[in-house]
Tab-separated table of C-alpha atoms in Angstrom:
chain	number	residue	atom	x	y	z
A	703	MET	CA	0.000	0.000	0.000
A	704	ASN	CA	1.465	3.317	-1.072
A	705	ASP	CA	0.028	5.129	1.941
A	706	ARG	CA	1.826	2.796	4.408
A	707	ILE	CA	5.506	2.416	5.213
A	708	HIS	CA	6.948	-0.878	6.433
A	709	LEU	CA	9.524	-0.757	9.251
A	710	THR	CA	11.437	-3.332	11.238
A	711	LEU	CA	11.463	-2.852	15.013
A	712	ASP	CA	15.107	-1.777	14.820
A	713	GLU	CA	14.078	0.864	12.303
A	714	VAL	CA	11.262	1.996	14.579
A	715	HIS	CA	13.725	2.529	17.417
A	716	ARG	CA	16.256	4.211	15.145
A	717	ILE	CA	13.862	6.702	13.562
A	718	ALA	CA	12.359	7.541	16.958
A	719	THR	CA	15.782	8.088	18.553
A	720	GLU	CA	17.065	10.148	15.640
A	721	ALA	CA	13.925	12.277	15.418
A	722	LEU	CA	13.940	13.045	19.129
A	723	GLY	CA	17.670	13.723	19.206
A	724	ALA	CA	17.496	16.013	16.176
A	725	GLN	CA	14.796	18.045	17.902
A	726	GLY	CA	16.869	18.549	21.048
A	727	PHE	CA	16.317	15.655	23.449
A	728	SER	CA	19.393	14.334	25.228
A	729	GLU	CA	20.623	10.907	24.207
A	730	ARG	CA	19.355	9.330	27.437
A	731	HIS	CA	15.883	10.806	27.102
A	732	ALA	CA	15.694	10.062	23.383
A	733	ARG	CA	16.607	6.421	23.899
A	734	ALA	CA	14.244	5.955	26.848
A	735	ILE	CA	11.323	7.424	24.898
A	736	ALA	CA	12.277	5.385	21.823
A	737	ASP	CA	12.311	2.239	23.979
A	738	THR	CA	8.750	2.937	25.097
A	739	VAL	CA	7.547	3.780	21.595
A	740	THR	CA	9.177	0.674	20.137
A	741	VAL	CA	7.614	-1.764	22.590
A	742	ALA	CA	4.226	-0.226	21.787
A	743	GLU	CA	4.793	-0.794	18.052
A	744	ARG	CA	6.083	-4.297	18.803
A	745	ASP	CA	2.828	-5.097	20.576
A	746	GLU	CA	0.728	-3.394	17.867
A	747	CYS	CA	-0.431	-0.630	20.206
A	748	ALA	CA	-0.304	2.025	17.508
A	749	SER	CA	-1.838	4.777	19.624
A	750	HIS	CA	1.264	4.771	21.834
A	751	GLY	CA	3.873	3.982	19.184
A	752	LEU	CA	5.496	6.294	16.643
A	753	PHE	CA	2.179	8.145	16.525
A	754	ARG	CA	3.296	9.727	19.822
A	755	ILE	CA	6.606	11.182	18.625
A	756	PRO	CA	5.016	14.445	17.370
A	757	PHE	CA	3.502	14.878	20.843
A	758	TYR	CA	6.954	14.670	22.429
A	759	VAL	CA	8.414	17.093	19.900
A	760	LYS	CA	5.579	19.614	20.179
A	761	ALA	CA	5.872	19.602	23.959
A	762	LEU	CA	9.613	20.178	23.802
A	763	LEU	CA	9.357	22.993	21.249
A	764	ALA	CA	6.692	24.720	23.369
A	765	GLY	CA	9.455	25.346	25.902
A	766	ASN	CA	7.947	23.727	28.993
A	767	VAL	CA	9.597	20.315	28.856
A	768	SER	CA	13.205	19.735	29.865
A	769	PRO	CA	15.103	17.829	27.146
A	770	ASP	CA	17.884	16.664	29.457
A	771	ALA	CA	16.696	16.739	33.084
A	772	GLU	CA	18.089	13.919	35.182
A	773	PRO	CA	15.574	12.578	37.712
A	774	THR	CA	16.456	12.699	41.389
A	775	PHE	CA	15.319	10.289	44.079
A	776	ARG	CA	14.704	10.536	47.802
A	777	ASP	CA	13.223	8.294	50.458
A	778	LEU	CA	10.054	9.713	51.980
A	779	ALA	CA	9.628	6.653	54.217
A	780	PRO	CA	11.256	3.210	54.312
A	781	ALA	CA	8.722	1.914	51.775
A	782	VAL	CA	8.072	5.148	49.828
A	783	LEU	CA	10.443	6.423	47.149
A	784	GLN	CA	9.910	9.781	45.436
A	785	ALA	CA	11.245	10.433	41.944
A	786	ASP	CA	11.327	14.043	40.732
A	787	ALA	CA	11.428	14.164	36.922
A	788	HIS	CA	12.273	17.888	36.923
A	789	LEU	CA	9.949	18.625	33.985
A	790	GLY	CA	11.285	15.778	31.861
A	791	PHE	CA	9.250	13.084	30.170
A	792	ALA	CA	8.523	10.023	32.315
A	793	PRO	CA	10.211	7.106	30.456
A	794	LEU	CA	13.752	7.810	31.713
A	795	THR	CA	12.536	8.301	35.284
A	796	LEU	CA	10.614	5.030	35.135
A	797	GLN	CA	13.592	3.100	33.818
A	798	LEU	CA	15.891	4.454	36.520
A	799	ALA	CA	13.323	3.909	39.290
A	800	ALA	CA	12.797	0.205	38.623
A	801	ASP	CA	15.860	-1.054	40.517
A	802	PRO	CA	15.417	0.986	43.724
A	803	LEU	CA	11.684	0.238	43.773
A	804	GLU	CA	12.361	-3.476	43.403
A	805	ARG	CA	14.972	-3.408	46.198
A	806	ARG	CA	12.521	-1.802	48.606
A	807	ALA	CA	9.761	-4.251	47.710
A	808	ARG	CA	12.117	-7.192	48.280
A	809	GLU	CA	13.281	-5.803	51.613
A	810	LEU	CA	9.939	-4.650	52.988
A	811	GLY	CA	7.404	-6.767	51.105
A	812	ILE	CA	5.688	-3.751	49.569
A	813	ALA	CA	6.949	-0.408	48.288
A	814	ALA	CA	5.532	2.651	46.573
A	815	LEU	CA	6.960	5.037	44.005
A	816	ALA	CA	5.694	8.608	43.782
A	817	ILE	CA	6.751	10.327	40.557
A	818	VAL	CA	6.282	14.092	40.426
A	819	ASN	CA	6.909	16.883	37.929
A	820	ALA	CA	6.761	14.567	34.925
A	821	TYR	CA	5.307	14.857	31.441
A	822	ASN	CA	3.753	11.641	30.183
A	823	VAL	CA	2.068	10.556	26.945
A	824	ALA	CA	3.106	6.897	27.135
A	825	ALA	CA	1.245	3.740	28.072
A	826	LEU	CA	1.521	2.404	31.634
A	827	TRP	CA	1.960	-1.290	30.959
A	828	PRO	CA	5.732	-1.189	30.240
A	829	GLU	CA	6.577	-0.146	33.809
A	830	VAL	CA	4.369	-2.739	35.511
A	831	GLU	CA	5.455	-5.484	33.120
A	832	ARG	CA	9.090	-4.609	33.867
A	833	LEU	CA	8.494	-5.282	37.559
A	834	ALA	CA	6.412	-8.422	36.999
A	835	GLU	CA	9.215	-9.871	34.878
A	836	ARG	CA	11.281	-9.611	38.070
A	837	GLY	CA	8.659	-11.559	40.012
A	838	LEU	CA	6.769	-8.662	41.591
A	839	VAL	CA	3.097	-7.767	41.521
A	840	ALA	CA	2.763	-4.189	40.318
A	841	PHE	CA	0.228	-1.377	39.961
A	842	ALA	CA	0.545	2.006	38.249
A	843	PHE	CA	-1.790	5.009	38.145
A	844	THR	CA	-1.531	8.338	36.344
A	845	ALA	CA	-3.875	11.176	35.424
A	846	ALA	CA	-3.843	13.365	32.304
A	847	PHE	CA	-5.529	16.546	31.118
A	848	GLY	CA	-9.181	17.203	31.823
A	849	TYR	CA	-10.771	15.168	29.043
A	850	VAL	CA	-13.534	13.140	30.712
A	851	ALA	CA	-16.867	14.265	32.101
A	852	PRO	CA	-17.889	12.906	35.514
A	853	ALA	CA	-20.880	10.568	35.525
A	854	GLY	CA	-23.965	12.631	34.769
A	855	GLY	CA	-21.900	15.651	33.761
A	856	THR	CA	-21.198	17.205	30.380
A	857	ARG	CA	-17.929	19.114	30.889
A	858	PRO	CA	-14.381	17.689	30.921
A	859	LEU	CA	-12.905	17.270	34.396
A	860	TYR	CA	-11.072	13.977	34.903
A	861	GLY	CA	-8.241	12.678	32.799
A	862	THR	CA	-8.520	9.413	30.928
A	863	ASN	CA	-6.804	8.218	34.090
A	864	PRO	CA	-5.419	4.797	33.258
A	865	MET	CA	-4.401	2.162	35.718
A	866	ALA	CA	-2.189	-0.821	35.008
A	867	PHE	CA	-1.675	-4.112	36.834
A	868	ALA	CA	0.820	-6.927	36.331
A	869	TRP	CA	1.020	-10.421	37.827
A	870	PRO	CA	4.136	-12.609	37.386
A	871	ARG	CA	3.834	-16.075	35.872
A	872	ALA	CA	6.290	-18.945	36.012
A	873	GLY	CA	7.823	-19.652	32.608
A	874	ARG	CA	5.420	-17.276	30.825
A	875	PRO	CA	5.142	-13.555	30.245
A	876	PRO	CA	3.287	-11.730	33.011
A	877	LEU	CA	-0.445	-11.153	32.970
A	878	VAL	CA	-0.799	-7.416	32.368
A	879	PHE	CA	-3.631	-5.006	31.788
A	880	ASP	CA	-3.517	-1.283	31.147
A	881	GLN	CA	-6.851	0.430	30.745
A	882	ALA	CA	-8.217	3.933	30.809
A	883	SER	CA	-11.067	4.768	33.138
A	884	SER	CA	-12.687	6.421	30.109
A	885	ALA	CA	-14.511	4.432	27.445
A	886	SER	CA	-11.490	4.890	25.169
A	887	ALA	CA	-7.969	6.216	25.330
A	888	ARG	CA	-7.474	9.743	23.996
A	889	GLY	CA	-5.110	8.439	21.362
A	890	GLU	CA	-7.771	6.127	19.957
A	891	ILE	CA	-10.004	9.118	19.220
A	892	GLN	CA	-7.085	10.970	17.669
A	893	ILE	CA	-6.314	8.001	15.419
A	894	HIS	CA	-9.976	7.804	14.376
A	895	LEU	CA	-9.750	11.493	13.461
A	896	ARG	CA	-6.544	10.953	11.494
A	897	ASP	CA	-7.999	7.998	9.625
A	898	GLY	CA	-11.398	9.584	9.001
A	899	LYS	CA	-13.311	6.917	10.922
A	900	PRO	CA	-16.380	7.430	13.128
A	901	LEU	CA	-16.217	6.595	16.821
A	902	PRO	CA	-18.198	3.815	18.449
A	903	GLU	CA	-21.249	5.036	20.298
A	904	GLY	CA	-20.733	5.743	23.982
A	905	TRP	CA	-17.210	7.092	23.713
A	906	ALA	CA	-17.890	10.800	23.820
A	907	ILE	CA	-20.227	13.776	23.826
A	908	GLY	CA	-19.906	17.057	21.961
A	909	PRO	CA	-19.650	20.559	23.473
A	910	ASP	CA	-23.439	20.654	23.617
A	911	GLY	CA	-23.525	17.498	25.767
A	912	ALA	CA	-25.131	15.391	23.036
A	913	PRO	CA	-23.667	11.973	22.165
A	914	THR	CA	-21.384	12.024	19.124
A	915	THR	CA	-19.495	9.606	16.908
A	916	ASP	CA	-17.527	12.377	15.154
A	917	PRO	CA	-13.917	12.431	16.401
A	918	ALA	CA	-13.456	16.186	15.959
A	919	THR	CA	-16.648	16.917	17.875
A	920	ALA	CA	-15.589	14.474	20.575
A	921	LEU	CA	-12.188	16.126	20.979
A	922	ALA	CA	-13.920	19.494	21.325
A	923	GLY	CA	-16.402	18.059	23.834
A	924	ALA	CA	-15.792	15.455	26.504
A	925	GLN	CA	-14.958	11.781	26.693
A	926	LEU	CA	-17.149	9.497	28.771
A	927	PRO	CA	-16.126	7.160	31.569
A	928	PHE	CA	-16.603	3.469	30.900
A	929	GLY	CA	-19.554	1.949	32.680
A	930	GLY	CA	-20.981	5.302	33.755
A	931	HIS	CA	-20.549	5.952	37.465
A	932	LYS	CA	-18.288	2.894	37.911
A	933	GLY	CA	-15.623	4.158	35.523
A	934	ALA	CA	-16.035	7.659	36.927
A	935	ALA	CA	-15.319	6.336	40.433
A	936	ILE	CA	-12.096	4.751	39.192
A	937	ALA	CA	-11.154	8.025	37.491
A	938	LEU	CA	-11.720	9.826	40.788
A	939	MET	CA	-9.545	7.316	42.610
A	940	VAL	CA	-6.722	7.773	40.104
A	941	GLU	CA	-6.959	11.568	40.414
A	942	LEU	CA	-6.427	11.234	44.156
A	943	LEU	CA	-3.594	8.697	43.910
A	944	ALA	CA	-1.617	10.441	41.148
A	945	GLY	CA	-2.492	13.958	42.301
A	946	ALA	CA	-3.262	14.754	45.928
A	947	LEU	CA	-1.510	11.684	47.371
A	948	VAL	CA	1.854	12.377	45.739
A	949	GLY	CA	1.553	16.163	45.949
A	950	ASP	CA	1.023	16.844	42.257
A	951	VAL	CA	-1.765	18.344	40.149
A	952	PHE	CA	-5.194	17.063	39.205
A	953	SER	CA	-6.060	16.672	35.530
A	954	PHE	CA	-8.130	19.855	35.389
A	955	GLU	CA	-5.259	21.768	37.003
A	956	ALA	CA	-2.834	20.384	34.415
A	957	SER	CA	-5.197	21.579	31.672
A	958	GLU	CA	-5.481	25.044	33.185
A	959	ALA	CA	-1.697	25.320	33.450
A	960	ASP	CA	-1.154	24.274	29.812
A	961	THR	CA	-1.338	27.826	28.494
A	962	ALA	CA	1.235	27.045	25.800
A	963	ARG	CA	-0.983	24.175	24.579
A	964	VAL	CA	1.855	21.726	24.995
A	965	GLY	CA	-0.563	18.857	24.540
A	966	ALA	CA	1.375	16.506	26.838
A	967	PRO	CA	-0.150	15.948	30.288
A	968	PHE	CA	1.965	17.032	33.244
A	969	GLY	CA	1.715	15.687	36.750
A	970	GLY	CA	2.363	12.637	38.877
A	971	GLU	CA	2.364	8.873	38.694
A	972	PHE	CA	1.918	6.460	41.581
A	973	MET	CA	3.186	2.891	41.578
A	974	ILE	CA	2.984	0.010	44.024
A	975	ALA	CA	5.300	-3.012	43.922
A	976	ILE	CA	4.626	-6.119	46.022
A	977	ASP	CA	6.837	-9.152	46.640
A	978	PRO	CA	4.215	-11.928	46.489
A	979	ALA	CA	6.325	-14.350	48.511
A	980	ARG	CA	6.171	-11.941	51.462
A	981	CYS	CA	2.366	-12.103	51.473
A	982	VAL	CA	2.083	-15.743	52.560
A	983	GLY	CA	3.318	-17.149	55.820
A	984	ASP	CA	5.578	-19.826	54.417
A	985	GLY	CA	6.793	-17.720	51.488
A	986	ASP	CA	5.850	-20.403	48.962
A	987	ARG	CA	5.911	-18.312	45.810
A	988	ASP	CA	5.612	-21.335	43.535
A	989	ALA	CA	2.336	-22.326	45.203
A	990	GLN	CA	1.020	-18.782	44.797
A	991	LEU	CA	1.758	-18.726	41.095
A	992	ALA	CA	0.386	-22.220	40.563
A	993	HIS	CA	-2.828	-21.245	42.319
A	994	ALA	CA	-3.216	-18.233	40.010
A	995	GLU	CA	-2.758	-20.504	37.006
A	996	LYS	CA	-5.818	-22.513	38.093
A	997	LEU	CA	-7.897	-19.350	37.795
A	998	PHE	CA	-6.438	-18.494	34.398
A	999	ALA	CA	-7.164	-22.017	33.163
A	1000	ARG	CA	-10.785	-21.770	34.301
A	1001	ILE	CA	-11.145	-18.489	32.404
A	1002	LEU	CA	-9.753	-19.985	29.221
A	1003	GLU	CA	-12.015	-23.057	29.432
A	1004	GLN	CA	-14.827	-20.853	28.163
A	1005	ASP	CA	-15.036	-20.242	24.431
A	1006	GLY	CA	-14.330	-16.688	23.374
A	1007	THR	CA	-12.219	-15.766	26.383
A	1008	ARG	CA	-8.626	-14.641	26.591
A	1009	LEU	CA	-6.393	-13.274	29.308
A	1010	PRO	CA	-5.459	-9.617	29.409
A	1011	SER	CA	-2.270	-9.015	27.392
A	1012	ASP	CA	-2.627	-12.220	25.333
A	1013	ARG	CA	-3.354	-10.195	22.196
A	1014	ARG	CA	-0.241	-8.097	22.743
A	1015	TYR	CA	1.854	-11.204	23.283
A	1016	ARG	CA	0.599	-12.714	20.043
A	1017	ALA	CA	1.596	-9.524	18.266
A	1018	ARG	CA	4.971	-9.710	19.992
A	1019	GLU	CA	5.576	-13.065	18.319
A	1020	ARG	CA	4.862	-11.623	14.854
A	1021	THR	CA	6.424	-8.211	14.716
A	1022	PRO	CA	10.104	-9.095	15.308
A	1023	THR	CA	10.067	-10.890	11.936
A	1024	GLU	CA	7.168	-9.235	10.112
A	1025	GLY	CA	7.808	-5.667	11.250
A	1026	VAL	CA	5.102	-3.012	11.468
A	1027	THR	CA	3.534	-0.467	9.146
A	1028	ILE	CA	2.782	3.186	9.795
A	1029	PRO	CA	1.061	5.842	7.667
A	1030	LYS	CA	3.351	7.443	5.102
A	1031	SER	CA	2.294	10.854	6.403
A	1032	LEU	CA	3.629	9.965	9.852
A	1033	HIS	CA	6.851	8.615	8.380
A	1034	ASP	CA	7.283	11.850	6.413
A	1035	THR	CA	6.795	13.851	9.598
A	1036	LEU	CA	9.425	11.823	11.431
A	1037	ARG	CA	11.896	12.123	8.552
A	1038	GLY	CA	11.243	15.851	8.543
A	1039	TYR	CA	12.318	16.088	12.176
A	1040	ILE	CA	15.601	14.440	11.246
A	1041	ASP	CA	16.357	16.072	7.889
A	1042	ASN	CA	15.311	19.675	8.531
């Protein structure tokens, strides 16, 4: 197809790193962001892959984001680690925080990470999967801009407010889910707009509060929480965990502060890491994991079911050899960052 460009995963990482570096990101930040973008493309999560590079660049050129800030860490309590991103994007902070967070979870059984002063347009699953691959149970929560109306409301207030969870498995990739508290991720609406496709019903309302399937009208209006008041309650919880709890902003405050229209949410992220072996008296981790597998097997006995992350793992088997495709227009944009 002439409107699509085929790339290997190495090429995805290379073009992302070169584009970010050419626009002013330090090598460490460029590589950390490229790592995150590449794993999204590898798992066929296009809304968080190379599609996101223009968001990073726009935010940097707006002058608010630091291209080279090195995160700093301090202990707030024996089990609570704070990471200050100093106005940098989150991927580098998350990579550097994994080891100290794991050490505290191993030592104490449970540990928390409070990230502050970070810009973030990435998915959450890479950071929880990273910890689950080390045998830990992990949670992550972050807010965004004010995109989502509260249940019964018509004006944006909450972010899409995703939460992610990961459970380790013996001899298999972890079970992982990463889901917005809204009916869809923001990026999914943006991709529908780019591709000229209508939205499913129930995703959004327009500025007049009426339901809409038009992406442009949705982006001008408000997204809806999934499941009505149930999704809205989760969004509220995430606002409190990633905002008030860690001492950072709520989504509506991030929106109000974005006077330069950076387009990249700014605020906090909260993570919890648990050593599962420390949660049972005899520390029999193998028995814990085997017990979980009984539940997974019962789920999969039913036709039409799958475990969270199975679709991504199937993609992960294909893309290292088959590569990925992206719109030619996006590829041209990325090449323009490098060549101009």
